[in-house]
Amino acid sequence: MGLESQTEKSIYEKYNLKKVINASGRMTILGVSTPRPEVVNTVCKGLNEYFEIKDLVDKTGQYIANLLNVENAVVVSCASAGIAQAVAGVIVKDDLDLLYNLHASDKYVPREIIVPKGHNVNFGAPIGTMVGLGGGIVVEAGYANECKPDHIESLINPDTAAILYVKSHHCVQKSMLSVTQAASIAKKYNIPLIVDAAAEEDLQTYYQQGADLVIYSGAKAIEGPTSGLVIGRQQFVEWVKLQSQGIGRPMKVGKEGILGLTKAIELYVTDPRQETGQQMVTKMTPFIEKLNAIDGISARVVWDGAGRDIARAEISFDAKVIGKSATEMIHLMKQGEIAVYFREYKANEGKLDADVRSVTAEQLDIIYNKIKRIIQGAN
């Protein structure tokens, strides 16, 4: 038995785990992404060496900053930890007493974090929880379906610590101010702008648009190990780093994560392997055509609602024809030897989306055949 077969057995059979086809995208619940061999190799090397960790943090951060042409950067354990530590950083700054006692201190400092109401979402955990962990208080601006610059300006007061802008498909997209507009307000009132851009693909644009801190997931678009990245202005990133002695301690990232993400960013910038949206369309066109030949199913190409260059297959189920709702199909597709996961956000509309970035053409055939068997009543 070859090494690959032994490894497969040790994971799937030893722990009685299902195999998964990930048609939901870069989702935390499925392990996010699959790093390149070069990244895996760097992680392995990092695990087997010793470093002065502060030196490693500082020097990899500067290396990343140089790659991205930003002032400063730091690797953190994940994007949500980055939010909490960024909020704590702009509240605590370099106040050591507050750093050590943020959880219990009643010392007065500005703590209000203004968030567009349509950005106060649950991304797998609530944005408000991350803000609260960082010692902040969420203040919602505007309405669920609208936030204009004056909605934010009207809330700014001496207790305002920062503006938090969430760039995500989870958020309301229509009638929202832009990052540039938010940055203009932040500059006008001399308060920091934090942008949570966890799943975004452009590692420079929000910094260039005026954000003081920008947070990314290391494991999503960048395809690194489980980790996060915070980039931004020199002093603000230093305040985030300081949180390793405060709330950031239980969120610490290991040496392997630091080195693995640094390598992944280097590859992401110098040797991108991402499929374009049009390449995704080409890959899934035969899949869509076959689905459209099944009575009660219609499929089409849809583009990412947050403006990223990502094409997906939207699959609509006519429950009256196939006898099963989209919600039931989602459940049934997860059963059996191979679990298939879709994007489920539109299930109440009778639809689901297949994200093909992590799916091969052969796996699309498996998905099609499983859908067909379920509809035909096969087990």
mmCIF file of C-alpha atoms in Angstrom:
data_model
loop_
_atom_site.group_PDB
_atom_site.id
_atom_site.type_symbol
_atom_site.label_atom_id
_atom_site.label_comp_id
_atom_site.label_asym_id
_atom_site.label_seq_id
_atom_site.Cartn_x
_atom_site.Cartn_y
_atom_site.Cartn_z
ATOM 1 C CA MET A 1 0.000 0.000 0.000
ATOM 2 C CA GLY A 2 1.427 3.380 -1.035
ATOM 3 C CA LEU A 3 1.957 6.342 1.274
ATOM 4 C CA GLU A 4 -1.064 8.192 -0.144
ATOM 5 C CA SER A 5 -3.338 5.207 0.492
ATOM 6 C CA GLN A 6 -2.002 4.816 4.028
ATOM 7 C CA THR A 7 -2.601 8.489 4.733
ATOM 8 C CA GLU A 8 -6.115 8.318 3.316
ATOM 9 C CA LYS A 9 -6.906 5.283 5.457
ATOM 10 C CA SER A 10 -5.501 6.886 8.593
ATOM 11 C CA ILE A 11 -7.752 9.904 8.159
ATOM 12 C CA TYR A 12 -11.039 8.684 6.705
ATOM 13 C CA GLU A 13 -11.115 5.120 8.001
ATOM 14 C CA LYS A 14 -9.287 5.498 11.306
ATOM 15 C CA TYR A 15 -11.609 8.296 12.420
ATOM 16 C CA ASN A 16 -14.668 7.139 10.472
ATOM 17 C CA LEU A 17 -14.924 10.417 8.578
ATOM 18 C CA LYS A 18 -16.933 11.132 5.457
ATOM 19 C CA LYS A 19 -15.312 12.289 2.287
ATOM 20 C CA VAL A 20 -16.511 15.754 1.305
ATOM 21 C CA ILE A 21 -16.975 17.526 -1.992
ATOM 22 C CA ASN A 22 -16.814 21.209 -1.187
ATOM 23 C CA ALA A 23 -19.136 23.105 -3.517
ATOM 24 C CA SER A 24 -19.800 25.744 -0.880
ATOM 25 C CA GLY A 25 -16.613 27.772 -1.325
ATOM 26 C CA ARG A 26 -13.865 28.652 1.127
ATOM 27 C CA MET A 27 -15.888 27.814 4.229
ATOM 28 C CA THR A 28 -14.500 27.381 7.740
ATOM 29 C CA ILE A 29 -16.878 24.494 8.492
ATOM 30 C CA LEU A 30 -15.153 22.388 5.804
ATOM 31 C CA GLY A 31 -11.555 23.408 6.457
ATOM 32 C CA VAL A 32 -11.539 26.435 4.134
ATOM 33 C CA SER A 33 -8.967 25.629 1.413
ATOM 34 C CA THR A 34 -6.130 23.354 0.325
ATOM 35 C CA PRO A 35 -2.703 25.059 0.397
ATOM 36 C CA ARG A 36 -0.089 24.477 -2.282
ATOM 37 C CA PRO A 37 2.693 21.924 -1.661
ATOM 38 C CA GLU A 38 5.205 24.753 -1.220
ATOM 39 C CA VAL A 39 3.119 26.141 1.639
ATOM 40 C CA VAL A 40 2.724 22.718 3.255
ATOM 41 C CA ASN A 41 6.478 22.205 3.012
ATOM 42 C CA THR A 42 7.132 25.570 4.665
ATOM 43 C CA VAL A 43 4.707 24.689 7.478
ATOM 44 C CA CYS A 44 6.528 21.393 8.061
ATOM 45 C CA LYS A 45 9.919 23.084 8.124
ATOM 46 C CA GLY A 46 8.651 25.731 10.505
ATOM 47 C CA LEU A 47 7.283 23.125 12.904
ATOM 48 C CA ASN A 48 10.725 21.586 13.238
ATOM 49 C CA GLU A 49 12.709 24.739 13.981
ATOM 50 C CA TYR A 50 13.009 27.190 16.874
ATOM 51 C CA PHE A 51 12.744 30.951 16.559
ATOM 52 C CA GLU A 52 12.663 34.070 18.678
ATOM 53 C CA ILE A 53 8.943 34.509 18.121
ATOM 54 C CA LYS A 54 8.855 38.289 18.435
ATOM 55 C CA ASP A 55 11.623 38.490 15.856
ATOM 56 C CA LEU A 56 9.723 36.081 13.612
ATOM 57 C CA VAL A 57 6.521 38.131 13.948
ATOM 58 C CA ASP A 58 8.284 41.419 13.221
ATOM 59 C CA LYS A 59 10.397 40.252 10.301
ATOM 60 C CA THR A 60 7.752 38.183 8.519
ATOM 61 C CA GLY A 61 5.391 41.112 9.002
ATOM 62 C CA GLN A 62 7.823 43.484 7.341
ATOM 63 C CA TYR A 63 8.459 40.981 4.558
ATOM 64 C CA ILE A 64 4.707 40.778 3.880
ATOM 65 C CA ALA A 65 4.392 44.564 4.107
ATOM 66 C CA ASN A 66 7.094 44.934 1.459
ATOM 67 C CA LEU A 67 5.362 42.394 -0.795
ATOM 68 C CA LEU A 68 2.079 44.294 -0.546
ATOM 69 C CA ASN A 69 3.556 47.803 -0.490
ATOM 70 C CA VAL A 70 1.937 48.682 2.843
ATOM 71 C CA GLU A 71 3.471 50.182 5.974
ATOM 72 C CA ASN A 72 3.162 47.206 8.319
ATOM 73 C CA ALA A 73 1.650 43.742 8.662
ATOM 74 C CA VAL A 74 1.200 40.959 11.203
ATOM 75 C CA VAL A 75 0.054 37.356 10.976
ATOM 76 C CA VAL A 76 -2.681 36.422 13.443
ATOM 77 C CA SER A 77 -4.531 33.175 14.137
ATOM 78 C CA CYS A 78 -7.585 33.912 11.964
ATOM 79 C CA ALA A 79 -9.592 36.826 10.582
ATOM 80 C CA SER A 80 -12.056 36.907 13.489
ATOM 81 C CA ALA A 81 -9.131 37.126 15.925
ATOM 82 C CA GLY A 82 -7.836 39.939 13.747
ATOM 83 C CA ILE A 83 -11.089 41.853 14.243
ATOM 84 C CA ALA A 84 -10.966 41.439 18.019
ATOM 85 C CA GLN A 85 -7.297 42.431 18.245
ATOM 86 C CA ALA A 86 -7.710 45.365 15.850
ATOM 87 C CA VAL A 87 -10.572 46.717 17.958
ATOM 88 C CA ALA A 88 -8.556 46.208 21.139
ATOM 89 C CA GLY A 89 -5.550 47.842 19.501
ATOM 90 C CA VAL A 90 -7.361 51.080 18.652
ATOM 91 C CA ILE A 91 -8.954 51.187 22.120
ATOM 92 C CA VAL A 92 -5.926 50.251 24.236
ATOM 93 C CA LYS A 93 -3.205 51.756 22.036
ATOM 94 C CA ASP A 94 -0.065 51.483 24.220
ATOM 95 C CA ASP A 95 -1.756 51.845 27.627
ATOM 96 C CA LEU A 96 -0.172 48.915 29.474
ATOM 97 C CA ASP A 97 -2.606 49.047 32.393
ATOM 98 C CA LEU A 98 -5.535 48.768 29.980
ATOM 99 C CA LEU A 99 -3.698 46.124 27.957
ATOM 100 C CA TYR A 100 -3.416 43.858 30.987
ATOM 101 C CA ASN A 101 -6.839 44.644 32.422
ATOM 102 C CA LEU A 102 -9.103 45.214 29.421
ATOM 103 C CA HIS A 103 -11.509 42.551 30.677
ATOM 104 C CA ALA A 104 -12.080 44.301 34.007
ATOM 105 C CA SER A 105 -10.994 47.930 33.653
ATOM 106 C CA ASP A 106 -13.553 50.721 33.991
ATOM 107 C CA LYS A 107 -10.983 53.285 32.846
ATOM 108 C CA TYR A 108 -12.530 55.769 30.468
ATOM 109 C CA VAL A 109 -11.352 55.526 26.892
ATOM 110 C CA PRO A 110 -13.388 55.805 23.692
ATOM 111 C CA ARG A 111 -14.926 52.373 23.028
ATOM 112 C CA GLU A 112 -17.692 52.890 20.471
ATOM 113 C CA ILE A 113 -17.174 51.124 17.154
ATOM 114 C CA ILE A 114 -19.495 52.425 14.441
ATOM 115 C CA VAL A 115 -20.678 49.666 12.091
ATOM 116 C CA PRO A 116 -23.150 50.061 9.216
ATOM 117 C CA LYS A 117 -26.270 48.211 10.330
ATOM 118 C CA GLY A 118 -26.218 46.033 7.209
ATOM 119 C CA HIS A 119 -22.662 44.989 8.110
ATOM 120 C CA ASN A 120 -23.513 43.753 11.604
ATOM 121 C CA VAL A 121 -23.745 40.178 10.384
ATOM 122 C CA ASN A 122 -23.154 36.639 11.568
ATOM 123 C CA PHE A 123 -20.307 35.218 9.469
ATOM 124 C CA GLY A 124 -20.241 31.991 11.499
ATOM 125 C CA ALA A 125 -20.067 34.064 14.675
ATOM 126 C CA PRO A 126 -21.459 37.571 15.226
ATOM 127 C CA ILE A 127 -19.390 40.600 14.271
ATOM 128 C CA GLY A 128 -20.592 42.139 17.545
ATOM 129 C CA THR A 129 -18.991 39.323 19.539
ATOM 130 C CA MET A 130 -15.597 40.033 17.970
ATOM 131 C CA VAL A 131 -15.996 43.745 18.722
ATOM 132 C CA GLY A 132 -17.006 42.945 22.293
ATOM 133 C CA LEU A 133 -14.006 40.649 22.778
ATOM 134 C CA GLY A 134 -11.831 43.591 21.804
ATOM 135 C CA GLY A 135 -13.454 45.781 24.437
ATOM 136 C CA GLY A 136 -15.585 47.700 21.965
ATOM 137 C CA ILE A 137 -19.264 48.623 21.885
ATOM 138 C CA VAL A 138 -21.098 48.285 18.574
ATOM 139 C CA VAL A 139 -23.033 51.341 17.437
ATOM 140 C CA GLU A 140 -25.100 50.646 14.326
ATOM 141 C CA ALA A 141 -25.291 53.299 11.618
ATOM 142 C CA GLY A 142 -28.127 53.642 9.134
ATOM 143 C CA TYR A 143 -30.592 50.884 8.348
ATOM 144 C CA ALA A 144 -30.530 47.218 7.378
ATOM 145 C CA ASN A 145 -30.821 48.175 3.709
ATOM 146 C CA GLU A 146 -29.073 51.552 3.657
ATOM 147 C CA CYS A 147 -26.104 53.355 5.144
ATOM 148 C CA LYS A 148 -24.990 56.712 3.814
ATOM 149 C CA PRO A 149 -21.981 58.786 4.916
ATOM 150 C CA ASP A 150 -24.160 61.129 6.957
ATOM 151 C CA HIS A 151 -25.565 58.176 8.912
ATOM 152 C CA ILE A 152 -22.054 57.482 10.180
ATOM 153 C CA GLU A 153 -21.105 61.128 10.663
ATOM 154 C CA SER A 154 -24.185 61.738 12.815
ATOM 155 C CA LEU A 155 -22.964 59.129 15.331
ATOM 156 C CA ILE A 156 -19.383 60.323 15.748
ATOM 157 C CA ASN A 157 -18.707 61.714 19.224
ATOM 158 C CA PRO A 158 -15.894 61.761 21.826
ATOM 159 C CA ASP A 159 -16.653 58.093 22.667
ATOM 160 C CA THR A 160 -16.025 56.926 19.087
ATOM 161 C CA ALA A 161 -12.974 54.672 18.862
ATOM 162 C CA ALA A 162 -13.214 53.567 15.207
ATOM 163 C CA ILE A 163 -15.366 52.814 12.201
ATOM 164 C CA LEU A 164 -15.609 49.148 11.215
ATOM 165 C CA TYR A 165 -16.489 48.357 7.593
ATOM 166 C CA VAL A 166 -17.231 44.727 6.707
ATOM 167 C CA LYS A 167 -16.560 43.808 3.075
ATOM 168 C CA SER A 168 -18.338 40.478 2.662
ATOM 169 C CA HIS A 169 -20.959 38.624 0.673
ATOM 170 C CA HIS A 170 -22.768 38.190 4.001
ATOM 171 C CA CYS A 171 -23.451 41.921 4.147
ATOM 172 C CA VAL A 172 -26.154 44.020 2.546
ATOM 173 C CA GLN A 173 -24.709 45.279 -0.732
ATOM 174 C CA LYS A 174 -27.234 47.848 -1.901
ATOM 175 C CA SER A 175 -27.325 51.473 -0.753
ATOM 176 C CA MET A 176 -24.128 51.180 1.270
ATOM 177 C CA LEU A 177 -21.370 53.746 1.417
ATOM 178 C CA SER A 178 -18.051 52.691 -0.085
ATOM 179 C CA VAL A 179 -14.766 52.043 1.708
ATOM 180 C CA THR A 180 -13.441 55.255 0.184
ATOM 181 C CA GLN A 181 -16.345 57.222 1.642
ATOM 182 C CA ALA A 182 -15.844 55.601 5.046
ATOM 183 C CA ALA A 183 -12.122 56.435 4.886
ATOM 184 C CA SER A 184 -12.914 60.055 4.063
ATOM 185 C CA ILE A 185 -15.103 60.322 7.164
ATOM 186 C CA ALA A 186 -12.474 58.632 9.326
ATOM 187 C CA LYS A 187 -9.817 61.067 8.121
ATOM 188 C CA LYS A 188 -12.104 64.071 8.595
ATOM 189 C CA TYR A 189 -12.705 63.195 12.260
ATOM 190 C CA ASN A 190 -9.242 61.707 12.911
ATOM 191 C CA ILE A 191 -10.547 58.266 13.871
ATOM 192 C CA PRO A 192 -9.287 54.946 12.505
ATOM 193 C CA LEU A 193 -11.067 52.883 9.865
ATOM 194 C CA ILE A 194 -10.896 49.097 10.233
ATOM 195 C CA VAL A 195 -11.924 47.005 7.223
ATOM 196 C CA ASP A 196 -12.790 43.346 7.679
ATOM 197 C CA ALA A 197 -12.050 41.905 4.223
ATOM 198 C CA ALA A 198 -11.741 38.272 5.316
ATOM 199 C CA ALA A 199 -12.608 36.515 2.046
ATOM 200 C CA GLU A 200 -11.613 39.298 -0.341
ATOM 201 C CA GLU A 201 -9.023 38.641 -3.041
ATOM 202 C CA ASP A 202 -7.340 42.041 -3.424
ATOM 203 C CA LEU A 203 -4.765 42.461 -0.664
ATOM 204 C CA GLN A 204 -4.011 46.109 -1.396
ATOM 205 C CA THR A 205 -7.097 48.007 -2.526
ATOM 206 C CA TYR A 206 -8.699 48.759 0.846
ATOM 207 C CA TYR A 207 -5.423 49.970 2.306
ATOM 208 C CA GLN A 208 -4.954 52.119 -0.782
ATOM 209 C CA GLN A 209 -8.479 53.476 -0.350
ATOM 210 C CA GLY A 210 -7.573 54.799 3.073
ATOM 211 C CA ALA A 211 -8.185 52.072 5.665
ATOM 212 C CA ASP A 212 -5.893 52.150 8.694
ATOM 213 C CA LEU A 213 -6.217 48.415 9.364
ATOM 214 C CA VAL A 214 -7.384 45.705 6.951
ATOM 215 C CA ILE A 215 -8.042 42.126 8.023
ATOM 216 C CA TYR A 216 -7.927 39.044 5.782
ATOM 217 C CA SER A 217 -8.364 35.327 6.283
ATOM 218 C CA GLY A 218 -5.125 33.534 5.551
ATOM 219 C CA ALA A 219 -6.903 30.339 4.524
ATOM 220 C CA LYS A 220 -9.499 31.681 2.080
ATOM 221 C CA ALA A 221 -8.408 33.517 -1.064
ATOM 222 C CA ILE A 222 -4.727 33.333 -0.074
ATOM 223 C CA GLU A 223 -4.961 29.548 0.491
ATOM 224 C CA GLY A 224 -2.583 29.463 3.424
ATOM 225 C CA PRO A 225 -2.844 27.471 6.659
ATOM 226 C CA THR A 226 -5.423 28.429 9.268
ATOM 227 C CA SER A 227 -4.375 32.003 9.992
ATOM 228 C CA GLY A 228 -5.238 35.642 9.453
ATOM 229 C CA LEU A 229 -3.476 38.744 8.193
ATOM 230 C CA VAL A 230 -3.696 42.302 9.458
ATOM 231 C CA ILE A 231 -2.112 45.025 7.332
ATOM 232 C CA GLY A 232 -2.144 48.776 7.756
ATOM 233 C CA ARG A 233 -0.482 51.889 9.058
ATOM 234 C CA GLN A 234 2.695 51.409 11.038
ATOM 235 C CA GLN A 235 1.472 52.486 14.474
ATOM 236 C CA PHE A 236 -1.910 50.763 14.260
ATOM 237 C CA VAL A 237 -0.345 47.398 13.398
ATOM 238 C CA GLU A 238 2.117 47.811 16.272
ATOM 239 C CA TRP A 239 -0.870 48.276 18.598
ATOM 240 C CA VAL A 240 -2.362 45.060 17.227
ATOM 241 C CA LYS A 241 0.928 43.247 17.875
ATOM 242 C CA LEU A 242 0.920 44.527 21.457
ATOM 243 C CA GLN A 243 -2.299 42.604 22.039
ATOM 244 C CA SER A 244 -0.246 39.386 22.132
ATOM 245 C CA GLN A 245 0.313 40.365 25.764
ATOM 246 C CA GLY A 246 -3.395 40.917 26.312
ATOM 247 C CA ILE A 247 -6.492 39.426 24.704
ATOM 248 C CA GLY A 248 -4.386 38.169 21.809
ATOM 249 C CA ARG A 249 -2.601 35.609 23.977
ATOM 250 C CA PRO A 250 -5.309 32.901 23.669
ATOM 251 C CA MET A 251 -5.540 33.746 19.949
ATOM 252 C CA LYS A 252 -1.841 33.292 19.270
ATOM 253 C CA VAL A 253 -0.692 31.854 15.968
ATOM 254 C CA GLY A 254 2.079 29.268 15.867
ATOM 255 C CA LYS A 255 5.422 29.546 14.107
ATOM 256 C CA GLU A 256 4.173 27.180 11.394
ATOM 257 C CA GLY A 257 1.137 29.384 10.716
ATOM 258 C CA ILE A 258 3.274 32.517 10.503
ATOM 259 C CA LEU A 259 5.729 30.980 8.073
ATOM 260 C CA GLY A 260 3.062 29.129 6.094
ATOM 261 C CA LEU A 261 0.959 32.222 5.524
ATOM 262 C CA THR A 262 4.009 34.303 4.633
ATOM 263 C CA LYS A 263 4.905 31.749 1.955
ATOM 264 C CA ALA A 264 1.289 31.610 0.731
ATOM 265 C CA ILE A 265 1.179 35.404 0.374
ATOM 266 C CA GLU A 266 4.468 35.381 -1.514
ATOM 267 C CA LEU A 267 3.037 32.822 -3.966
ATOM 268 C CA TYR A 268 -0.302 34.625 -4.138
ATOM 269 C CA VAL A 269 1.429 37.837 -5.188
ATOM 270 C CA THR A 270 4.171 36.462 -7.442
ATOM 271 C CA ASP A 271 2.624 33.290 -8.886
ATOM 272 C CA PRO A 272 -1.169 33.390 -8.645
ATOM 273 C CA ARG A 273 -3.004 30.190 -9.494
ATOM 274 C CA GLN A 274 -6.566 31.415 -9.004
ATOM 275 C CA GLU A 275 -9.121 30.469 -11.610
ATOM 276 C CA THR A 276 -10.770 33.399 -13.305
ATOM 277 C CA GLY A 277 -14.529 33.679 -13.259
ATOM 278 C CA GLN A 278 -14.630 32.819 -16.949
ATOM 279 C CA GLN A 279 -12.594 29.660 -16.339
ATOM 280 C CA MET A 280 -15.128 28.680 -13.681
ATOM 281 C CA VAL A 281 -17.928 29.217 -16.199
ATOM 282 C CA THR A 282 -16.152 26.966 -18.711
ATOM 283 C CA LYS A 283 -15.657 24.221 -16.123
ATOM 284 C CA MET A 284 -19.256 24.174 -14.930
ATOM 285 C CA THR A 285 -21.056 24.688 -18.269
ATOM 286 C CA PRO A 286 -21.397 20.928 -19.006
ATOM 287 C CA PHE A 287 -22.651 20.429 -15.419
ATOM 288 C CA ILE A 288 -25.281 23.146 -15.859
ATOM 289 C CA GLU A 289 -26.376 21.776 -19.222
ATOM 290 C CA LYS A 290 -26.898 18.287 -17.780
ATOM 291 C CA LEU A 291 -28.869 19.632 -14.831
ATOM 292 C CA ASN A 292 -31.127 21.603 -17.158
ATOM 293 C CA ALA A 293 -32.024 18.337 -18.891
ATOM 294 C CA ILE A 294 -33.605 17.045 -15.663
ATOM 295 C CA ASP A 295 -37.299 17.808 -15.318
ATOM 296 C CA GLY A 296 -37.917 20.092 -12.326
ATOM 297 C CA ILE A 297 -34.395 21.527 -12.184
ATOM 298 C CA SER A 298 -33.053 24.697 -13.757
ATOM 299 C CA ALA A 299 -29.471 25.892 -13.473
ATOM 300 C CA ARG A 300 -27.626 28.997 -14.578
ATOM 301 C CA VAL A 301 -24.431 30.956 -14.022
ATOM 302 C CA VAL A 302 -24.532 33.640 -11.333
ATOM 303 C CA TRP A 303 -21.766 36.004 -10.263
ATOM 304 C CA ASP A 304 -20.570 36.799 -6.766
ATOM 305 C CA GLY A 305 -22.831 39.304 -5.033
ATOM 306 C CA ALA A 306 -19.903 41.104 -3.397
ATOM 307 C CA GLY A 307 -18.263 41.861 -6.755
ATOM 308 C CA ARG A 308 -15.462 39.272 -6.711
ATOM 309 C CA ASP A 309 -14.487 37.489 -9.924
ATOM 310 C CA ILE A 310 -16.278 34.302 -8.881
ATOM 311 C CA ALA A 311 -18.894 32.527 -10.992
ATOM 312 C CA ARG A 312 -21.208 29.923 -9.475
ATOM 313 C CA ALA A 313 -23.929 27.552 -10.636
ATOM 314 C CA GLU A 314 -27.308 28.524 -9.214
ATOM 315 C CA ILE A 315 -29.553 25.446 -9.081
ATOM 316 C CA SER A 316 -33.325 25.881 -8.683
ATOM 317 C CA PHE A 317 -35.585 23.014 -7.595
ATOM 318 C CA ASP A 318 -39.283 22.846 -8.430
ATOM 319 C CA ALA A 319 -40.611 20.960 -5.405
ATOM 320 C CA LYS A 320 -43.917 20.253 -7.138
ATOM 321 C CA VAL A 321 -42.114 18.381 -9.896
ATOM 322 C CA ILE A 322 -39.296 16.601 -8.053
ATOM 323 C CA GLY A 323 -41.138 16.123 -4.761
ATOM 324 C CA LYS A 324 -38.346 17.623 -2.674
ATOM 325 C CA SER A 325 -37.578 21.145 -1.547
ATOM 326 C CA ALA A 326 -34.158 22.778 -1.830
ATOM 327 C CA THR A 327 -33.752 22.356 1.926
ATOM 328 C CA GLU A 328 -34.455 18.639 1.638
ATOM 329 C CA MET A 329 -32.012 18.356 -1.270
ATOM 330 C CA ILE A 330 -29.311 20.076 0.788
ATOM 331 C CA HIS A 331 -29.841 17.546 3.590
ATOM 332 C CA LEU A 332 -29.873 14.523 1.273
ATOM 333 C CA MET A 333 -26.750 15.632 -0.594
ATOM 334 C CA LYS A 334 -24.840 15.490 2.709
ATOM 335 C CA GLN A 335 -25.818 11.869 3.316
ATOM 336 C CA GLY A 336 -24.061 8.747 2.090
ATOM 337 C CA GLU A 337 -20.409 7.904 1.537
ATOM 338 C CA ILE A 338 -19.572 11.295 0.002
ATOM 339 C CA ALA A 339 -21.101 14.434 1.517
ATOM 340 C CA VAL A 340 -21.705 17.281 -0.928
ATOM 341 C CA TYR A 341 -21.921 20.779 0.513
ATOM 342 C CA PHE A 342 -23.456 23.719 -1.357
ATOM 343 C CA ARG A 343 -23.943 27.389 -0.529
ATOM 344 C CA GLU A 344 -27.278 27.360 1.279
ATOM 345 C CA TYR A 345 -28.142 31.039 1.607
ATOM 346 C CA LYS A 346 -31.015 30.936 -0.908
ATOM 347 C CA ALA A 347 -32.607 27.656 0.172
ATOM 348 C CA ASN A 348 -35.753 29.482 1.292
ATOM 349 C CA GLU A 349 -36.151 30.600 -2.340
ATOM 350 C CA GLY A 350 -35.842 27.028 -3.601
ATOM 351 C CA LYS A 351 -32.270 27.562 -4.788
ATOM 352 C CA LEU A 352 -28.717 26.678 -3.890
ATOM 353 C CA ASP A 353 -25.376 27.708 -5.355
ATOM 354 C CA ALA A 354 -22.479 25.462 -6.313
ATOM 355 C CA ASP A 355 -19.092 27.142 -5.894
ATOM 356 C CA VAL A 356 -16.694 25.290 -8.179
ATOM 357 C CA ARG A 357 -13.378 26.802 -7.092
ATOM 358 C CA SER A 358 -12.481 23.689 -5.073
ATOM 359 C CA VAL A 359 -14.340 21.213 -7.302
ATOM 360 C CA THR A 360 -12.919 19.257 -10.229
ATOM 361 C CA ALA A 361 -14.820 18.371 -13.392
ATOM 362 C CA GLU A 362 -14.921 14.742 -12.188
ATOM 363 C CA GLN A 363 -16.451 15.832 -8.883
ATOM 364 C CA LEU A 364 -19.076 17.851 -10.749
ATOM 365 C CA ASP A 365 -20.079 14.585 -12.429
ATOM 366 C CA ILE A 366 -20.392 12.956 -9.000
ATOM 367 C CA ILE A 367 -22.590 15.833 -7.834
ATOM 368 C CA TYR A 368 -24.787 15.597 -10.931
ATOM 369 C CA ASN A 369 -25.226 11.842 -10.569
ATOM 370 C CA LYS A 370 -26.076 12.145 -6.890
ATOM 371 C CA ILE A 371 -28.717 14.793 -7.591
ATOM 372 C CA LYS A 372 -30.173 12.592 -10.328
ATOM 373 C CA ARG A 373 -30.280 9.509 -8.086
ATOM 374 C CA ILE A 374 -31.995 11.400 -5.274
ATOM 375 C CA ILE A 375 -34.652 12.764 -7.588
ATOM 376 C CA GLN A 376 -35.215 9.349 -9.154
ATOM 377 C CA GLY A 377 -35.665 7.865 -5.687
ATOM 378 C CA ALA A 378 -32.439 5.829 -5.594
ATOM 379 C CA ASN A 379 -30.658 5.382 -2.295
#
